[in-house]
XYZ file of C-alpha atoms in Angstrom:
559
model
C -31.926 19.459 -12.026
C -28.025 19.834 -13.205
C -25.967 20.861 -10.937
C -27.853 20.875 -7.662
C -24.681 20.957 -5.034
C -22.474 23.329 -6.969
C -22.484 26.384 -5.991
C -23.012 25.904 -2.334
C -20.362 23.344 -2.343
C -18.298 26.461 -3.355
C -19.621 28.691 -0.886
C -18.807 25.978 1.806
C -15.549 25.471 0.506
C -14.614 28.923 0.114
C -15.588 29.459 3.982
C -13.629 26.827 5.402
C -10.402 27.376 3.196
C -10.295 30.915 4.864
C -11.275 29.594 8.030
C -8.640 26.927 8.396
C -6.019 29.222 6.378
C -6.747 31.666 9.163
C -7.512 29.991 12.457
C -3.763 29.858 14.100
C -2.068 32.837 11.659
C -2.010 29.577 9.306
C 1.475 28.394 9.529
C 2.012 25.393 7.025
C 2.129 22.887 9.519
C -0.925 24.492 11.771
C -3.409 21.325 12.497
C -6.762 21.217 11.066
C -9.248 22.902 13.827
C -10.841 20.456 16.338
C -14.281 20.189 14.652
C -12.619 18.681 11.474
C -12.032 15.171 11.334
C -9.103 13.831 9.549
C -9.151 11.253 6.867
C -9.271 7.169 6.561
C -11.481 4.472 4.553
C -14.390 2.499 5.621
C -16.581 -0.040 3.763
C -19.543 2.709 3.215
C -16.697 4.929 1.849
C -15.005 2.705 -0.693
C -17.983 -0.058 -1.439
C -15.355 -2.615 -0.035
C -15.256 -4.758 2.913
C -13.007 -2.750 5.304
C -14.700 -2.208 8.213
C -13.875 -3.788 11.435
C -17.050 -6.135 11.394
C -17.696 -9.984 11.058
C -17.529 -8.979 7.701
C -13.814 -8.094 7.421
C -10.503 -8.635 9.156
C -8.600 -6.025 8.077
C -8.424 -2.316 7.032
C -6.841 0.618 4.747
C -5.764 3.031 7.265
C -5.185 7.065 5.906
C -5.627 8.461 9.555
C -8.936 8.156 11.735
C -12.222 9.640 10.954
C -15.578 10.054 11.284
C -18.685 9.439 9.084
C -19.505 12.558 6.795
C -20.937 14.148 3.286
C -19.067 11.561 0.994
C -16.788 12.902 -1.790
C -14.038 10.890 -3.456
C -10.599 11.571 -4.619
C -8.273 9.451 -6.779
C -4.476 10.657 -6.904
C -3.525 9.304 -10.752
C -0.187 10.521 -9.843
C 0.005 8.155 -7.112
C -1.541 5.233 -8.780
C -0.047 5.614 -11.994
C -0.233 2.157 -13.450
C -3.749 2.270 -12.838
C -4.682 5.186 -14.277
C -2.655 4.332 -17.719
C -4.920 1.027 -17.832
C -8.194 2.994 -17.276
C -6.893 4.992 -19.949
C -6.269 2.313 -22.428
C -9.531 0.394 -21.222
C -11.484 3.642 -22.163
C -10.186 5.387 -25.371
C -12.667 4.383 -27.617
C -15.917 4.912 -25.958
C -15.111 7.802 -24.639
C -14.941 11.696 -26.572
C -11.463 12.957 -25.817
C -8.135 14.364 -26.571
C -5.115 11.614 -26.827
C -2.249 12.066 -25.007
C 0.789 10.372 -24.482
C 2.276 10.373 -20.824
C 3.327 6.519 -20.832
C 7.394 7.926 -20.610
C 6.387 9.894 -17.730
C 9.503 11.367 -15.318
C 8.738 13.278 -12.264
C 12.033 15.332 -11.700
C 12.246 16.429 -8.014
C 13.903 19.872 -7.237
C 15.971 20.264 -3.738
C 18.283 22.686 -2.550
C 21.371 21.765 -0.761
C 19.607 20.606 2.332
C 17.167 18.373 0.293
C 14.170 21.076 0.925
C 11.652 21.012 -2.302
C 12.499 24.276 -4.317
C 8.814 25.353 -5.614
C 8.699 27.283 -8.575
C 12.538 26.674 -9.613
C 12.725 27.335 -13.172
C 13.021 24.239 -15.866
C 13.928 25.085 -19.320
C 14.374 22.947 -22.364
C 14.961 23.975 -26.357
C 11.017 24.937 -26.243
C 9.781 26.515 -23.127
C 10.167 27.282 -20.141
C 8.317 26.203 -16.959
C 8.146 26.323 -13.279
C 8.348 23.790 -10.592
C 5.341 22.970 -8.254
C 5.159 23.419 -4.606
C 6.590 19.916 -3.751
C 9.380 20.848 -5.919
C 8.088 18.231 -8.969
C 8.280 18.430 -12.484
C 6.376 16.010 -15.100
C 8.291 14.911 -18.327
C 6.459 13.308 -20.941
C 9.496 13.488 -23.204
C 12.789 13.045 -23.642
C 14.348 15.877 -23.504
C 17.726 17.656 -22.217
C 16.704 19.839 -19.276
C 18.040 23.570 -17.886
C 17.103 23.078 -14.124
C 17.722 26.475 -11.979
C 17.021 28.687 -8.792
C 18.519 31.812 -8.143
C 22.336 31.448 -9.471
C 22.388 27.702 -9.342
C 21.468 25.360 -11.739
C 22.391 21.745 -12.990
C 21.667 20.117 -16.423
C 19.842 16.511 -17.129
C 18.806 14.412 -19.882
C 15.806 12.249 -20.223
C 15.061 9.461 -21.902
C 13.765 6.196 -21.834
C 15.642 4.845 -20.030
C 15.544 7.199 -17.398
C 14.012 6.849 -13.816
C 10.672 7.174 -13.505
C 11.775 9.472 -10.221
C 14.921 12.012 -10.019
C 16.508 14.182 -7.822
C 17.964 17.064 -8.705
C 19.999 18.657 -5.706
C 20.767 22.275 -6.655
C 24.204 23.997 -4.991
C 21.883 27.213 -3.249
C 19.078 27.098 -0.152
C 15.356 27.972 -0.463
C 14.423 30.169 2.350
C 10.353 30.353 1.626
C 8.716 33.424 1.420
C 6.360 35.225 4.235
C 3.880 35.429 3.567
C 3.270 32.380 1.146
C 1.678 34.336 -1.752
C -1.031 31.471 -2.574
C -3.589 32.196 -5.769
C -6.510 29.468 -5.783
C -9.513 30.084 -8.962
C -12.660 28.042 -8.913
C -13.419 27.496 -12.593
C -17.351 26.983 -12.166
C -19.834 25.372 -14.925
C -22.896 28.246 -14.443
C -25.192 26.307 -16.446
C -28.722 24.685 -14.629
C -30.656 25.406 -12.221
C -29.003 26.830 -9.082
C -31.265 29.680 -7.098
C -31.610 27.565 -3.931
C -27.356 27.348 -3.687
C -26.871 30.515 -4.989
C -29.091 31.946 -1.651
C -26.846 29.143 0.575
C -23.917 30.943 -0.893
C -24.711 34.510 -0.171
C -25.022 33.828 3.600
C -21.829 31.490 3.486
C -19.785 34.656 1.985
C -20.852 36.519 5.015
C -19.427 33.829 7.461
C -15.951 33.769 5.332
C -16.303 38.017 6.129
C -16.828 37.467 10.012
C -13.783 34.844 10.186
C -11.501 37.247 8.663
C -12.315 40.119 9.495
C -10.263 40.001 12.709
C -7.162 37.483 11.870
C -3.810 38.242 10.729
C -2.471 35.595 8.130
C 0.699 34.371 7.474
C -0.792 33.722 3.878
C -1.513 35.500 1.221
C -4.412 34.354 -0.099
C -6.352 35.468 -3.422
C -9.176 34.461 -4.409
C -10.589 34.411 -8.538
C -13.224 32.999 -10.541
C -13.789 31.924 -13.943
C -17.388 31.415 -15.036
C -18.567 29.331 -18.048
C -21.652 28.315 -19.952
C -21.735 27.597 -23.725
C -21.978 29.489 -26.928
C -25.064 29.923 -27.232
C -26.023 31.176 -23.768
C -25.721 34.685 -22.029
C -22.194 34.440 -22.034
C -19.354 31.796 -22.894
C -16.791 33.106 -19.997
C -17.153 35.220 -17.337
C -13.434 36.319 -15.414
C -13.522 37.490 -11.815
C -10.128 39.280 -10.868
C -7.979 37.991 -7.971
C -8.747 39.620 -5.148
C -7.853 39.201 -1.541
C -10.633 41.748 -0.770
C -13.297 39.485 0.981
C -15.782 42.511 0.588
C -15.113 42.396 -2.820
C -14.978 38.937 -3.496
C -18.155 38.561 -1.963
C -20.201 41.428 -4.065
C -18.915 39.791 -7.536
C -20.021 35.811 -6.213
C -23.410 37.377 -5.260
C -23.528 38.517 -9.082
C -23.401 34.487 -10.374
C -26.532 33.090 -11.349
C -27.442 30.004 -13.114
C -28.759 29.443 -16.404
C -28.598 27.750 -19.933
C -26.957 24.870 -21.571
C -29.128 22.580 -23.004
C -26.886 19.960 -24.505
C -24.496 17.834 -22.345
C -21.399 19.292 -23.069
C -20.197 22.869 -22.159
C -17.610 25.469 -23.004
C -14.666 24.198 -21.078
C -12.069 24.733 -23.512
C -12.868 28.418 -23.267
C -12.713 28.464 -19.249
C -9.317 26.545 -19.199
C -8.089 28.994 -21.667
C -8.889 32.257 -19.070
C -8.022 30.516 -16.210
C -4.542 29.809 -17.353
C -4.052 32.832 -19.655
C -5.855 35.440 -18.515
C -5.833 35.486 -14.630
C -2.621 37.372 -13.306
C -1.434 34.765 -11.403
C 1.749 35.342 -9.117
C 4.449 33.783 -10.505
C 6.553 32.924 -7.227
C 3.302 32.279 -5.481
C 1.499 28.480 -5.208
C -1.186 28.557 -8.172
C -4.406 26.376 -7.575
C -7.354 25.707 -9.720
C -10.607 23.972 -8.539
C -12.804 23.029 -12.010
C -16.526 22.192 -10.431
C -18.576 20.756 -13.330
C -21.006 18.238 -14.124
C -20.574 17.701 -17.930
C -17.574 17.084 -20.287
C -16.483 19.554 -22.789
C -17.078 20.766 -26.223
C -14.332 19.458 -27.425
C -15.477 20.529 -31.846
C -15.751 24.298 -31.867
C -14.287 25.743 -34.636
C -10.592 27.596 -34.072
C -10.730 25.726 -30.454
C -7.681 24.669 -29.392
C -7.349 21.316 -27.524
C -7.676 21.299 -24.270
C -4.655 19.838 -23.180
C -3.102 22.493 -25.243
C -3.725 24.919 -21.475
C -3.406 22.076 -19.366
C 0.665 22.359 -20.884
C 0.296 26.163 -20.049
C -0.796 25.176 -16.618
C 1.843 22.751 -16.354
C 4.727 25.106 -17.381
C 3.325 27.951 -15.303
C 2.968 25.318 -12.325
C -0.786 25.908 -12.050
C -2.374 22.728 -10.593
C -5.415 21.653 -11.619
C -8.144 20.025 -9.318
C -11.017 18.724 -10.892
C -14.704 18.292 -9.420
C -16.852 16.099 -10.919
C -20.512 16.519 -9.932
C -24.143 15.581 -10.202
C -24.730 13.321 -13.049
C -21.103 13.573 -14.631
C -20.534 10.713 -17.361
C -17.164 8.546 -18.302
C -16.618 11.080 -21.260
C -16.348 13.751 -18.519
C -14.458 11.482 -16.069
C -11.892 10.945 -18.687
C -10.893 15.013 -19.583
C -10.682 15.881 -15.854
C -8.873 12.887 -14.759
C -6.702 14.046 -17.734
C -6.143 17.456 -16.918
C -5.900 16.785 -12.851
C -3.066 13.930 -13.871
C -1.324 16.022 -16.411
C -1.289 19.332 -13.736
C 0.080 17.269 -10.738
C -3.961 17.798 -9.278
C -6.484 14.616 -8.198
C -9.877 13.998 -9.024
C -12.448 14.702 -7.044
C -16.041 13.248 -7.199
C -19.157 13.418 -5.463
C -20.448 10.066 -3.945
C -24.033 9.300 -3.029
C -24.186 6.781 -1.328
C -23.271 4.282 -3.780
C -21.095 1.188 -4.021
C -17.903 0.428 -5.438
C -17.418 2.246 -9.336
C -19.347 4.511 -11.166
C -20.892 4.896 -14.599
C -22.511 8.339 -13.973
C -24.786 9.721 -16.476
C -27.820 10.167 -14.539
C -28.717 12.499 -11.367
C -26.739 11.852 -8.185
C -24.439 10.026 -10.347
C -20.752 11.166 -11.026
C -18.687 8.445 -12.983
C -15.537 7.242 -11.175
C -13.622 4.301 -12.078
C -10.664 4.611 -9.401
C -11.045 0.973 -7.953
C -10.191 0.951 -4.176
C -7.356 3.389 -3.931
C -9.733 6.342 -3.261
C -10.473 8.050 0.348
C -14.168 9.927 0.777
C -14.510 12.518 3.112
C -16.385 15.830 3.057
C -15.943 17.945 -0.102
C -14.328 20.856 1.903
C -12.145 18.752 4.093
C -10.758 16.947 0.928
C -10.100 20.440 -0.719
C -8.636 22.306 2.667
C -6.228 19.077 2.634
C -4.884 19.945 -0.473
C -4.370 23.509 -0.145
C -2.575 22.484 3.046
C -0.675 20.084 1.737
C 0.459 22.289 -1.133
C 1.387 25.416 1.769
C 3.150 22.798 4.122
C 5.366 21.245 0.825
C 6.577 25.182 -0.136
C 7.325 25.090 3.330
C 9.089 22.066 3.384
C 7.090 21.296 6.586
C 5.006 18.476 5.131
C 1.807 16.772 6.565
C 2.312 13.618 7.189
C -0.362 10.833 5.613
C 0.665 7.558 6.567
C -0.775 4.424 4.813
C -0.521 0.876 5.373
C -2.404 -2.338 4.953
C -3.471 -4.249 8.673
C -4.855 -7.369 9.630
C -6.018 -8.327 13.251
C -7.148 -12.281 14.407
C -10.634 -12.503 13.766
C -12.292 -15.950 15.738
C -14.652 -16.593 12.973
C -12.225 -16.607 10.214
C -9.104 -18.750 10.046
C -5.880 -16.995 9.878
C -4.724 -18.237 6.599
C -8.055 -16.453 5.534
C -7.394 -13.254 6.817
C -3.320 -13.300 5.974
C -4.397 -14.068 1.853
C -6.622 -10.995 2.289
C -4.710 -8.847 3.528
C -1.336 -9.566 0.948
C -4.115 -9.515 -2.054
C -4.946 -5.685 -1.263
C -1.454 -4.651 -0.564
C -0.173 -6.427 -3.844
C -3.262 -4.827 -5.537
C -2.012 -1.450 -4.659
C 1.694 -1.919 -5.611
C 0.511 -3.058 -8.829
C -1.702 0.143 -9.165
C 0.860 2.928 -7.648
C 3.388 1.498 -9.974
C 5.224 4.490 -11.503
C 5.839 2.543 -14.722
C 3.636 0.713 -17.093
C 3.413 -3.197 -16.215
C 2.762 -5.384 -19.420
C 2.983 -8.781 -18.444
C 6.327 -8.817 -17.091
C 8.554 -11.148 -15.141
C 8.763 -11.043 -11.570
C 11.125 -12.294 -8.381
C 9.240 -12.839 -5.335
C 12.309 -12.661 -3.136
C 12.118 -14.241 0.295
C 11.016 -12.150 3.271
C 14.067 -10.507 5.024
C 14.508 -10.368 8.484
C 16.228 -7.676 11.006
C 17.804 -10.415 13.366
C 18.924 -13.511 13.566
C 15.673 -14.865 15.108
C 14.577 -18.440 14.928
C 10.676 -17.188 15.825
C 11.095 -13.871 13.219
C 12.943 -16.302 10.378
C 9.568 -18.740 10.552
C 7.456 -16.155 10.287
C 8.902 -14.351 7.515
C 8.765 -17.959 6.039
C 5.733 -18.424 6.389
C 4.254 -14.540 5.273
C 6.113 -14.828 2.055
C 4.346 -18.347 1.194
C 0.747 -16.161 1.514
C 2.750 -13.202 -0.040
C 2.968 -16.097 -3.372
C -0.315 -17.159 -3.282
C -1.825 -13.592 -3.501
C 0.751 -12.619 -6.603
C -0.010 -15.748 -8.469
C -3.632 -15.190 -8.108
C -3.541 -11.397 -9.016
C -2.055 -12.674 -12.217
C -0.195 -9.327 -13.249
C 3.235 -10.271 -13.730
C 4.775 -13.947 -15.099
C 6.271 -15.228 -12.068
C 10.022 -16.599 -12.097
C 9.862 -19.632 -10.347
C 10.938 -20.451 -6.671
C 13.318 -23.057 -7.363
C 15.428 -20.898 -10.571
C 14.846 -18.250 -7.490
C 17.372 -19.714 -5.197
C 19.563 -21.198 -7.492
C 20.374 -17.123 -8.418
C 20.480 -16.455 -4.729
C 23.100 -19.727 -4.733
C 25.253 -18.779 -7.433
C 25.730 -14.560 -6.229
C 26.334 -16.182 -2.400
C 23.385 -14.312 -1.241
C 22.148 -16.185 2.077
C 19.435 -12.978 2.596
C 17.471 -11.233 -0.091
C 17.863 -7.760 1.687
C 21.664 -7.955 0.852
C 20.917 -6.972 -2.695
C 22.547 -3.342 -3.266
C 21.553 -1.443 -6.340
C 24.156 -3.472 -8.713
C 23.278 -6.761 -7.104
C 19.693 -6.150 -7.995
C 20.777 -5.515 -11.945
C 23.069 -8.578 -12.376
C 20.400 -11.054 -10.251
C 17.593 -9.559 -13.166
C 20.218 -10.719 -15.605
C 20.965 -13.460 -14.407
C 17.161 -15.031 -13.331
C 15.626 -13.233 -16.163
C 13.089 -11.100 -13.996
C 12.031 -7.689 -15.195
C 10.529 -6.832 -11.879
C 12.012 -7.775 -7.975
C 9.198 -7.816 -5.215
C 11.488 -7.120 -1.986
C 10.345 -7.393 1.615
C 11.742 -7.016 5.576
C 9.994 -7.800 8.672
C 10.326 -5.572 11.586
C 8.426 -7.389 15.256
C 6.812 -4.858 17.055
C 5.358 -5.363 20.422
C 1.726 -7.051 19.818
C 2.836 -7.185 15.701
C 4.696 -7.602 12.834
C 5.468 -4.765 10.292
C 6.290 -5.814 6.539
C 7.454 -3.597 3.958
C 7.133 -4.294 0.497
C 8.858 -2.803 -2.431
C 8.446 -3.333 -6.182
C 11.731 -2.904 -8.217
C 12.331 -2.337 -11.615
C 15.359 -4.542 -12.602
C 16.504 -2.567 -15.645
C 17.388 0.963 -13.254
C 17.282 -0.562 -9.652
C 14.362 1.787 -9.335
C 12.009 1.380 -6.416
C 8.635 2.012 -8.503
C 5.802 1.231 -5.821
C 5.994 0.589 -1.987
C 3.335 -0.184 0.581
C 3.430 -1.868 4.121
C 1.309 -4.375 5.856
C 0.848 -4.625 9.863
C -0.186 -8.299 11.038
C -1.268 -9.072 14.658
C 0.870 -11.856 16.296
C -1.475 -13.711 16.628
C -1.813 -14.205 12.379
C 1.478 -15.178 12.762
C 3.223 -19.302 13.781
C-alpha cells in the first residue's frame, strides 16, 4: 500500500507542534518537554560505525538521545558541496527541472546589534522578496541588491566574486513581535490507501483540542492544508484555509480521505502553486511548509509551469519549504524535494526503516536518500518540532544551540594511530561536504597545527595531530595538495614562525605566493582530560572561511 504512515504521521505531528508550542506559553527559547529526547547519531541511525562499541572509537555528537521511530534529515544548505555533487552525479537519470545555484550567496540581515532581521525586505531590478527568520537571503545571481527594514536600508552588489556569506548590518533595531505570528501548511499527497491513519488521525486531533484548550500562547499559530491527487482523480487540489481554530481545523482534517493515483507521479506542480499563491499567508509572520509525499511530480502537463517557478515565489515571499519523503519514494522524487527544500532555505526529511547507509527507494518501506553521513534520525515529530523551534527562537534572536564536533576516546583494542586517522578522515569528510563553494580539484595548504601557548607538551602534540591530519587529506583525495616542504619555505619568506598569525591579507598574498586555492587552518586548545582542535577551510581568493568543524581527542590519543 502507498502511503501507509502519512497521514498519521501528520496527525502526530500536528499534536506535538501544538503541544510543545504550548507547554510553557512557548517562548522561543522554552526547552523541549521532558518526555522528548534531544538529538545525536548512532551507528543504527546513520549505517556507520559510531557507536561506542569494540566496533568504533569515536562518535558524531548533535546532543544526547535515545533510540526512537527513525526519520532522516539532510540540511543541503549546510552541506553544500555535497549536495551540488549529488546533483551533478544525478542529472541524467533522474526526471527533473535544471537549476543553477552553483554562484550561490547567502546574504545575512542584522540590525545594529547584530540580531537577524526576519522578513527585511530585499529588492533588486525584478522583484522583490523577504528575508527568512534567521535573517538569510539566497542569491543565485549576480545582481545589485536594495536591502531594507523600516527606514533603513543599505545597497550591495553580487557577483562572482563575492562571498559565499555576507553581512549586512542595517542602521535601525528589530524589536520582534508578540505574539510571533507563525503560519505552517502541510501540503499532503491524498493518493493510496489510508483508512487505518485517517482513524489514528481523528483521535490525534482530539488530543491537539485537549492540550489547547486551556493554554495561553505567546504564538500565533495557524494552521492550513493543501491537498493533492492527480488529474484524473476526484480532485487535483484541495485548499484548507488558515485557521487557528483547533475546532475547526479539526472538522476539515476529518473530511481527508484517501484515494486514486495510479501512476507514480502526482500533481505536485499544482499543490506548490496553492500553497504559495493561494494561502493568505502573513507577511510579517514566519511562513512554513511541510510537503509529505511518496512520489515525484508530474512534471509534463500541458500550460504547467515548472516547479521551481513557486519554489522562487516561496523564496521571495520567505516561505520555507520542508520536504517529506515517504514510503517507497524513488531518486526522481529525492531529487525535486531536495531541490525545492535547498532552494527555500528547508531540509529534507526521509523516513528510515531500518536500513543501512544510502537509499535507492522505489519499493515499499523504501524512501531514496543519498545524504552520505551528514544526516541525524530521530522521530518524525521531534525532527519537525526542532525546526519550527528553531525557526521561532532565530526571529527571536534567542537561538537553540546545536553543537557538533568530531571525538575520539583510547580504545585498548585499537592502536591510537588507528583511532586518530579515523577520527581526522570524518572531520575532513565533512569540511569537504559543508563547503559553501564548489571544490573542483583544487590546491590546498595544510598549514601546521597552531597552538595557544608556548608549550613544549601542546607544540608536540599539535605536531604530531597535523601529521594524521595529512594522511587523512591525502587519502580523501579531494583537493591537489601543495607540498610540505614549498609549505614552509612560504611560511620562511612572509616571517611567519605560527600559521595562526595569518590575518585576512596574509592569507591572500601566502595563496599567491604558494599557489594554493584553498588554506586548511587549525589551533589546539588542552582541556582537562583532552585536546580540542578546530579546523577551518579557507578560500584563498576572498579570505573566506567556507567550512569549519572541530575534533575532541582524549589525552591519552595524544604523545
Amino acid at each position: 500500500m502507498r502511503k501507509k504512515l502519512v497521514f498519521g504521521l501528520l496527525g502526530l505531528i500536528v499534536t506535538i507542534l501544538l503541544v510543545s508550542c504550548t507547554k510553557h506559553g512557548m517562548t522561543a527559547d522554552s526547552a523541549i518537554s521532558d518526555d522528548m529526547d534531544t538529538m545525536a547519531t548512532t551507528s543504527e541511525e546513520t549505517g556507520k560505525s559510531y557507536k561506542k562499541s569494540k566496533a568504533s572509537r569515536y562518535k558524531k555528537i548533535s546532543r544526547p538521545k535515545k533510540a526512537g521511530l527513525k526519520a532522516g534529515f539532510a540540511d543541503d544548505n549546510k552541506q553544500f558541496n555535497y549536495f551540488l555533487n549529488f546533483l551533478e552525479k544525478y542529472e541524467n537519470n533522474t526526471t527533473r527541472v535544471q537549476t543553477n545555484i552553483k554562484n550561490r550567496v547567502v546574504l545575512i540581515v542584522k540590525d545594529k546589534r547584530g540580531n537577524a532581521i526576519p522578513n527585511a525586505t530585499i529588492t533588486d531590478t525584478n522583484n522583490k522578496s523577504q528575508t527568512y527568520s534567521d535573517g538569510s537571503f539566497l542569491s543565485f545571481k549576480s545582481s545589485q541588491y536594495k536591502v531594507s527594514h523600516k527606514q533603513a536600508s543599505s545597497t550591495i552588489t553580487i557577483n562572482k566574486n563575492s562571498k559565499t556569506h555576507i553581512d549586512i548590518k542595517l542602521d535601525t533595531i528589530y524589536n520582534p513581535p508578540s505574539p510571533m505570528s507563525v503560519d505552517i501548511v502541510f501540503t499532503l499527497d491524498t493518493t493510496g490507501s489510508m483508512g487505518e491513519e485517517i482513524r489514528r488521525l481523528k483521535k490525534t486531533i482530539e488530543l491537539i483540542y485537549l492540550n489547547l484548550s486551556s493554554v495561553k500562547t505567546k504564538v500565533d499559530i495557524r494552521f492550513g492544508m493543501v491537498l493533492y491527487k492527480d488529474i484524473h482523480d476526484k480532485y487535483t487540489t484541495k485548499t484548507i484555509p488558515f485557521t487557528n481554530d483547533l475546532k475547526k481545523f479539526q472538522d476539515e482534517l476529518n473530511k481527508v480521505s484517501a484515494g486514486g493515483g495510479g501512476d507514480t507521479p502526482e500533481d505536485l506542480v499544482s499543490a506548490l502553486r496553492d500553497t504559495t499563491t493561494n494561502m493568505k499567508w502573513r507577511q510579517n509572520g514566519l511562513k512554513l511548509v511541510f510537503v509529505i509525499t511518496d512520489a515525484p511530480p508530474h512534471i509534463n502537463y500541458k500550460d504547467s509551469k515548472p516547479y521551481m517557478h513557486y519554489a522562487k515565489i516561496a523564496k521571495e515571499k520567505a516561505i520555507k519549504i520542508h520536504t517529506i519523503g515517504t514510503g517507497s519514494l524513488n531518486i526522481d522524487g529525492e531529487y525535486v524535494l531536495r531541490q525545492l527544500s535547498q532552494y527555500t532555505n528547508g531540509k529534507y526529511i526521509f523516513l528510515t526503516y531500518g536500513e543501512k547507509g544510502e537509499n535507492d527507494g522505489g519499493k515499499t518501506g523504501s524512501v531514496s536518500h543519498h545524504t552520505g553521513a551528514n544526516f541525524t534520525t530521530d522521530k518524525l515529530e521531534k525532527i519537525v518540532i526542532k525546526f519550527v523551534k528553531e525557526d521561532i527562537a532565530d526571529a527571536t534572536n534567542s537561538n537553540i544551540k546545536d553543537d557538533e564536533y568530531f571525538e575520539a576516546v583510547k580504545i585498548k583494542d585499537e592502536t591510537k594511530e588507528q583511532t586518530i586517522n579515523k577520527l581526522f578522515d570524518k572531520a575532513f569528510s565533512q569540511i569537504v561536504d559543508y563547503s559553501s563553494t564548489k571544490i573542483t580539484q583544487n590546491t590546498l595548504s595544510i598549514l601546521p597545527i597552531s597552538t595557544t601557548k608556548q608549550d613544549k607538551n601542546q607544540k608536540l602534540n599539535a605536531e604530531y595531530f597535523t601529521q594524521q591530519l595529512l594522511l587523512s587529506v591525502k587519502k580523501n583525495k579531494t583537493f591537489k595538495l601543495i607540498e610540505r616542504k614549498d609549505l614552509q619555505k612560504v611560511l620562511d619568506e612572509m616571517k611567519l614562525q605560527d600559521s595562526g598569525l595569518l590575518d585576512e591579507t596574509k592569507i591572500v598574498k601566502f595563496g599567491k605566493i604558494s599557489g594554493a586555492e584553498f588554506l586548511l587552518m587549525s589551533k589546539i586548545y588542552q582541556k582537562q582530560n583532552r585536546y580540542e582542535i578546530f579546523i577551518k577551510l579557507v578560500k584563498v581568493s576572498t579570505a573566506e572561511v567556507v567550512s569549519v568543524t572541530k575534533v575532541y581527542i582524549d589525552k591519552e590519543l595524544g604523545i
